[in-house]
Coordinates of C-alpha atoms in Angstrom, one line a residue:
L1 CA -0.1 0.1 0.0
L2 CA 2.8 2.5 0.7
L3 CA 4.4 1.6 -2.7
I4 CA 1.0 2.4 -4.2
E5 CA 0.4 5.6 -2.4
E6 CA 4.0 6.8 -3.5
L7 CA 3.3 5.9 -7.0
L8 CA 0.1 7.8 -6.8
K9 CA 1.9 10.7 -5.5
R10 CA 4.3 10.8 -8.5
Q11 CA 1.6 9.9 -11.2
P12 CA -1.6 10.9 -9.9
E13 CA -3.3 10.4 -13.4
I14 CA -3.1 6.5 -13.0
E15 CA -5.5 6.7 -9.9
S16 CA -8.3 5.3 -12.0
L17 CA -6.2 2.6 -13.2
V18 CA -5.1 1.6 -9.7
E19 CA -9.2 1.4 -8.8
V20 CA -9.4 -1.0 -11.7
L21 CA -6.6 -2.9 -10.7
I22 CA -7.8 -3.4 -7.2
E23 CA -11.1 -4.7 -8.5
M24 CA -9.7 -7.3 -10.7
P25 CA -10.0 -10.9 -9.9
V26 CA -6.8 -12.6 -8.4
P27 CA -5.3 -15.0 -11.3
V28 CA -5.8 -18.7 -10.5
S29 CA -2.4 -20.6 -11.1
K30 CA -2.2 -23.6 -13.6
Q31 CA -2.3 -26.0 -10.7
E32 CA -5.4 -24.7 -9.2
E33 CA -7.1 -23.8 -12.6
K34 CA -11.0 -24.0 -12.2
P35 CA -13.7 -23.3 -14.7
P36 CA -14.6 -19.5 -15.0
R37 CA -16.8 -18.2 -12.3
K38 CA -20.2 -17.2 -13.4
S39 CA -20.8 -13.7 -14.5
M40 CA -21.7 -11.5 -11.3
G41 CA -22.8 -8.5 -13.1
R42 CA -20.8 -5.2 -13.8
T43 CA -19.0 -3.8 -10.8
L44 CA -16.6 -1.8 -12.9
D45 CA -16.8 1.9 -13.6
P46 CA -16.1 2.4 -17.3
S47 CA -14.7 6.0 -16.7
A48 CA -11.6 4.5 -15.2
I49 CA -10.7 2.9 -18.2
R50 CA -12.2 5.9 -20.4
N51 CA -9.5 8.0 -18.6
Q52 CA -6.6 5.6 -19.2
V53 CA -7.4 5.6 -22.9
T54 CA -7.9 9.4 -23.0
S55 CA -4.6 9.7 -21.4
A56 CA -2.8 7.5 -23.6
F57 CA -3.8 9.6 -26.6
Y58 CA -3.3 12.9 -24.9
H59 CA 0.3 11.9 -23.7
A60 CA 1.4 10.0 -26.9
G61 CA 3.3 13.2 -28.5
E62 CA 3.5 13.5 -32.4
G63 CA 5.5 11.7 -34.8
W64 CA 5.8 8.0 -36.0
R65 CA 6.2 6.7 -32.7
A66 CA 3.0 8.2 -31.1
A67 CA 1.0 5.2 -32.3
A68 CA 3.1 2.5 -30.9
G69 CA 3.0 4.3 -27.7
I70 CA -0.8 4.6 -27.6
A71 CA -1.0 0.8 -28.7
A72 CA 1.4 -0.2 -26.0
E73 CA -0.9 1.3 -23.2
L74 CA -4.2 0.4 -24.8
S75 CA -2.9 -3.3 -24.6
K76 CA -2.1 -3.2 -21.0
L77 CA -5.7 -2.0 -20.8
C78 CA -6.8 -4.9 -22.8
E79 CA -5.0 -7.3 -20.6
I80 CA -7.4 -6.3 -17.6
G81 CA -10.2 -7.4 -19.9
D82 CA -8.6 -10.6 -20.6
T83 CA -8.2 -11.3 -16.8
F84 CA -11.9 -10.5 -16.2
A85 CA -13.0 -12.7 -19.2
D86 CA -10.7 -15.8 -17.9
A87 CA -12.4 -15.4 -14.6
G88 CA -15.9 -15.3 -16.3
E89 CA -16.5 -12.3 -15.3
W90 CA -18.3 -11.3 -18.7
A91 CA -20.1 -8.1 -17.8
N92 CA -16.7 -6.5 -16.5
A93 CA -14.8 -8.0 -19.3
Q94 CA -17.4 -6.2 -21.9
V95 CA -17.1 -2.8 -20.0
V96 CA -13.3 -3.0 -20.5
Y97 CA -13.3 -4.2 -24.3
T98 CA -16.2 -1.6 -25.0
T99 CA -14.7 1.4 -23.5
I100 CA -11.3 0.8 -25.1
A101 CA -12.7 0.3 -28.6
E102 CA -15.1 3.0 -28.4
E103 CA -12.8 5.7 -27.0
A104 CA -9.9 4.5 -29.5
I105 CA -12.3 4.6 -32.5
A106 CA -13.4 8.0 -31.6
S107 CA -9.7 9.3 -31.5
Y108 CA -8.2 6.9 -34.0
E109 CA -7.9 9.8 -36.9
E110 CA -5.9 11.9 -34.4
V111 CA -2.8 9.9 -34.9
H112 CA -1.0 8.2 -37.8
D113 CA -1.3 4.5 -37.2
E114 CA 0.5 1.8 -39.1
G115 CA -1.7 -1.0 -37.5
E116 CA -0.6 -1.0 -34.1
I117 CA -3.7 0.8 -32.7
S118 CA -6.0 -1.1 -35.0
W119 CA -4.5 -4.2 -34.0
V120 CA -5.5 -3.5 -30.2
I121 CA -9.0 -2.5 -31.6
G122 CA -9.1 -5.9 -33.1
E123 CA -8.2 -7.6 -29.8
C124 CA -11.0 -5.9 -28.2
A125 CA -13.3 -7.1 -30.8
A126 CA -12.0 -10.8 -30.3
G127 CA -12.6 -10.2 -26.5
L128 CA -16.2 -9.2 -27.2
V129 CA -16.7 -12.0 -29.5
H130 CA -15.6 -14.4 -26.6
C131 CA -18.2 -12.5 -24.3
L132 CA -21.0 -13.2 -26.8
E133 CA -20.1 -16.6 -27.4
A134 CA -19.9 -17.5 -23.8
Q135 CA -23.4 -16.5 -23.1
S136 CA -24.7 -19.8 -24.5
G137 CA -23.1 -21.7 -21.8
L138 CA -24.5 -20.0 -18.8
S139 CA -27.5 -20.1 -16.9
E140 CA -30.4 -17.8 -17.5
E141 CA -29.5 -16.1 -14.4
E142 CA -25.8 -15.7 -15.3
K143 CA -26.7 -14.5 -18.8
F144 CA -26.5 -10.8 -20.0
G145 CA -29.8 -9.0 -20.0
A146 CA -31.5 -7.3 -23.1
L147 CA -29.7 -4.1 -22.7
E148 CA -26.0 -5.5 -22.1
R149 CA -26.8 -7.6 -25.2
E150 CA -27.7 -4.8 -27.3
E151 CA -24.8 -2.8 -26.3
L152 CA -22.6 -5.4 -27.0
L153 CA -24.0 -6.1 -30.3
T154 CA -23.9 -2.3 -31.1
T155 CA -20.0 -2.2 -30.3
L156 CA -19.4 -5.3 -32.4
F157 CA -21.3 -3.6 -35.2
D158 CA -19.3 -0.5 -35.0
L159 CA -16.2 -2.8 -34.9
W160 CA -17.1 -4.5 -38.2
K161 CA -17.6 -1.0 -39.7
F162 CA -14.0 0.2 -38.3
G163 CA -12.4 -3.0 -39.8
H164 CA -13.6 -2.2 -43.3
D165 CA -12.6 1.1 -43.0
Y166 CA -9.2 0.9 -41.4
G167 CA -8.6 -3.0 -41.0
G168 CA -7.1 -4.5 -38.0
V169 CA -10.3 -6.5 -37.1
E170 CA -9.9 -10.2 -38.4
M171 CA -13.0 -11.6 -36.4
D172 CA -15.8 -12.9 -38.4
I173 CA -18.1 -10.5 -36.7
P174 CA -21.3 -11.2 -39.1
G175 CA -20.8 -15.0 -38.6
V176 CA -20.6 -14.8 -34.9
I177 CA -23.7 -12.5 -34.7
A178 CA -25.7 -14.6 -37.2
E179 CA -25.2 -17.5 -34.8
S180 CA -25.7 -15.9 -31.6
V181 CA -28.7 -13.3 -31.9
T182 CA -32.2 -14.0 -31.1
E183 CA -34.9 -13.2 -33.9
D184 CA -35.4 -9.7 -32.3
E185 CA -32.0 -9.0 -32.4
R186 CA -31.6 -10.2 -35.9
K187 CA -34.3 -7.7 -37.0
M188 CA -32.4 -5.2 -35.1
V189 CA -29.2 -5.8 -36.7
E190 CA -30.6 -5.9 -40.2
S191 CA -32.3 -2.5 -39.8
W192 CA -28.8 -1.1 -38.7
L193 CA -27.4 -2.7 -42.1
R194 CA -30.3 -1.3 -44.3
Q195 CA -29.5 2.1 -42.6
E196 CA -25.7 1.8 -43.8
M197 CA -26.6 1.3 -47.4
S198 CA -24.8 4.1 -49.4
P199 CA -26.7 5.9 -52.6
G200 CA -25.1 6.3 -55.6
Q201 CA -23.4 4.1 -58.4
G202 CA -19.6 5.1 -57.7
F203 CA -17.0 2.6 -56.8
S204 CA -16.6 3.6 -53.1
S205 CA -20.5 3.0 -52.9
E206 CA -20.7 -0.2 -54.7
W207 CA -17.7 -1.4 -52.4
H208 CA -19.3 -0.3 -49.2
N209 CA -22.9 -1.9 -50.4
R210 CA -21.3 -5.0 -51.2
Q211 CA -20.0 -5.4 -47.5
V212 CA -23.3 -4.6 -46.1
I213 CA -25.2 -7.3 -48.5
N214 CA -22.4 -9.8 -47.8
F215 CA -23.4 -9.3 -43.9
L216 CA -26.9 -9.3 -44.5
T217 CA -26.6 -12.2 -46.3
T218 CA -24.6 -14.1 -43.6
L219 CA -27.3 -12.7 -41.0
K220 CA -30.4 -13.9 -42.7
A221 CA -28.8 -17.3 -44.1
A222 CA -28.7 -18.4 -40.7
V223 CA -32.5 -18.7 -40.7
Q224 CA -33.9 -18.5 -44.4
F225 CA -32.4 -16.8 -47.4
S226 CA -33.1 -17.7 -50.8
D227 CA -31.3 -17.0 -54.2
E228 CA -34.3 -14.9 -55.1
D229 CA -33.7 -13.1 -51.9
L230 CA -30.3 -12.4 -52.6
L231 CA -30.8 -11.2 -56.2
E232 CA -33.4 -8.7 -55.0
E233 CA -30.8 -7.4 -52.5
Y234 CA -28.6 -6.8 -55.2
R235 CA -30.9 -4.9 -57.3
N236 CA -32.1 -2.7 -54.6
A237 CA -28.4 -2.0 -53.7
G238 CA -27.8 -1.1 -57.6
L239 CA -25.0 -3.8 -57.5
Y240 CA -25.7 -5.0 -61.1
K241 CA -22.4 -6.4 -61.7
D242 CA -22.8 -8.9 -58.9
L243 CA -26.5 -9.3 -59.9
A244 CA -25.5 -10.6 -63.3
E245 CA -22.5 -12.7 -61.9
K246 CA -25.3 -14.4 -59.6
L247 CA -27.7 -14.9 -62.6
I248 CA -24.9 -16.6 -64.5
Q249 CA -24.2 -18.9 -61.6
L250 CA -28.1 -19.8 -61.6
H251 CA -27.7 -20.6 -65.3
R252 CA -30.1 -17.8 -66.1
E253 CA -27.8 -16.3 -69.0
D254 CA -30.6 -14.3 -70.7
E255 CA -31.6 -12.5 -67.5
A256 CA -27.8 -11.6 -67.0

């Protein structure tokens, strides 16, 4: 405690991070390894993580080393989320991963990143995917509530968009969401996707809409999505090249 007090005197800006570390579960040794504890709900204040992310960007300075310094700090925070996840404290893990991802994405264009920061954001995506996939193995009392699930899906959707714009997110977010959502959640995500459709026939719009349609296809194929449904989506999106290629694949050359 004396060492911690002395450290805080020298670096008062890390007080919120110390609070997070105190709340972290004690790691279990390999010899004493047990199944992850059930989720106990949120006990972590996201502002503690948010302050550290803000500080990482603020104190990064300028130049080509700035992004590497930020990424190093974000990686340390991401490890806190990993510790919560390893202990089965999924709600706290979600808070950590979500806060890092949201704050890093909001400040991303402030620095020149060569993949270091986007890689950490991708690690947050992987952590959130883990949180979502873990829900199926929990009892009803232990699972996330509707609000927590919506927050989780919202962040994953934002991470999917970030990945297509900047890279770094290698997780199959559409596939994981398609396999994990309820029917109401599926409709909600579909509405998000349709709002993402870009008007126009330029290369950028076509590329963007193609990614949206691919996600939509994955989402709806998990329940029911026919070739005719896909053709209609291509028509509505103005993706006529994709439409023609699909018609040829279906041996409907005259229509193509």
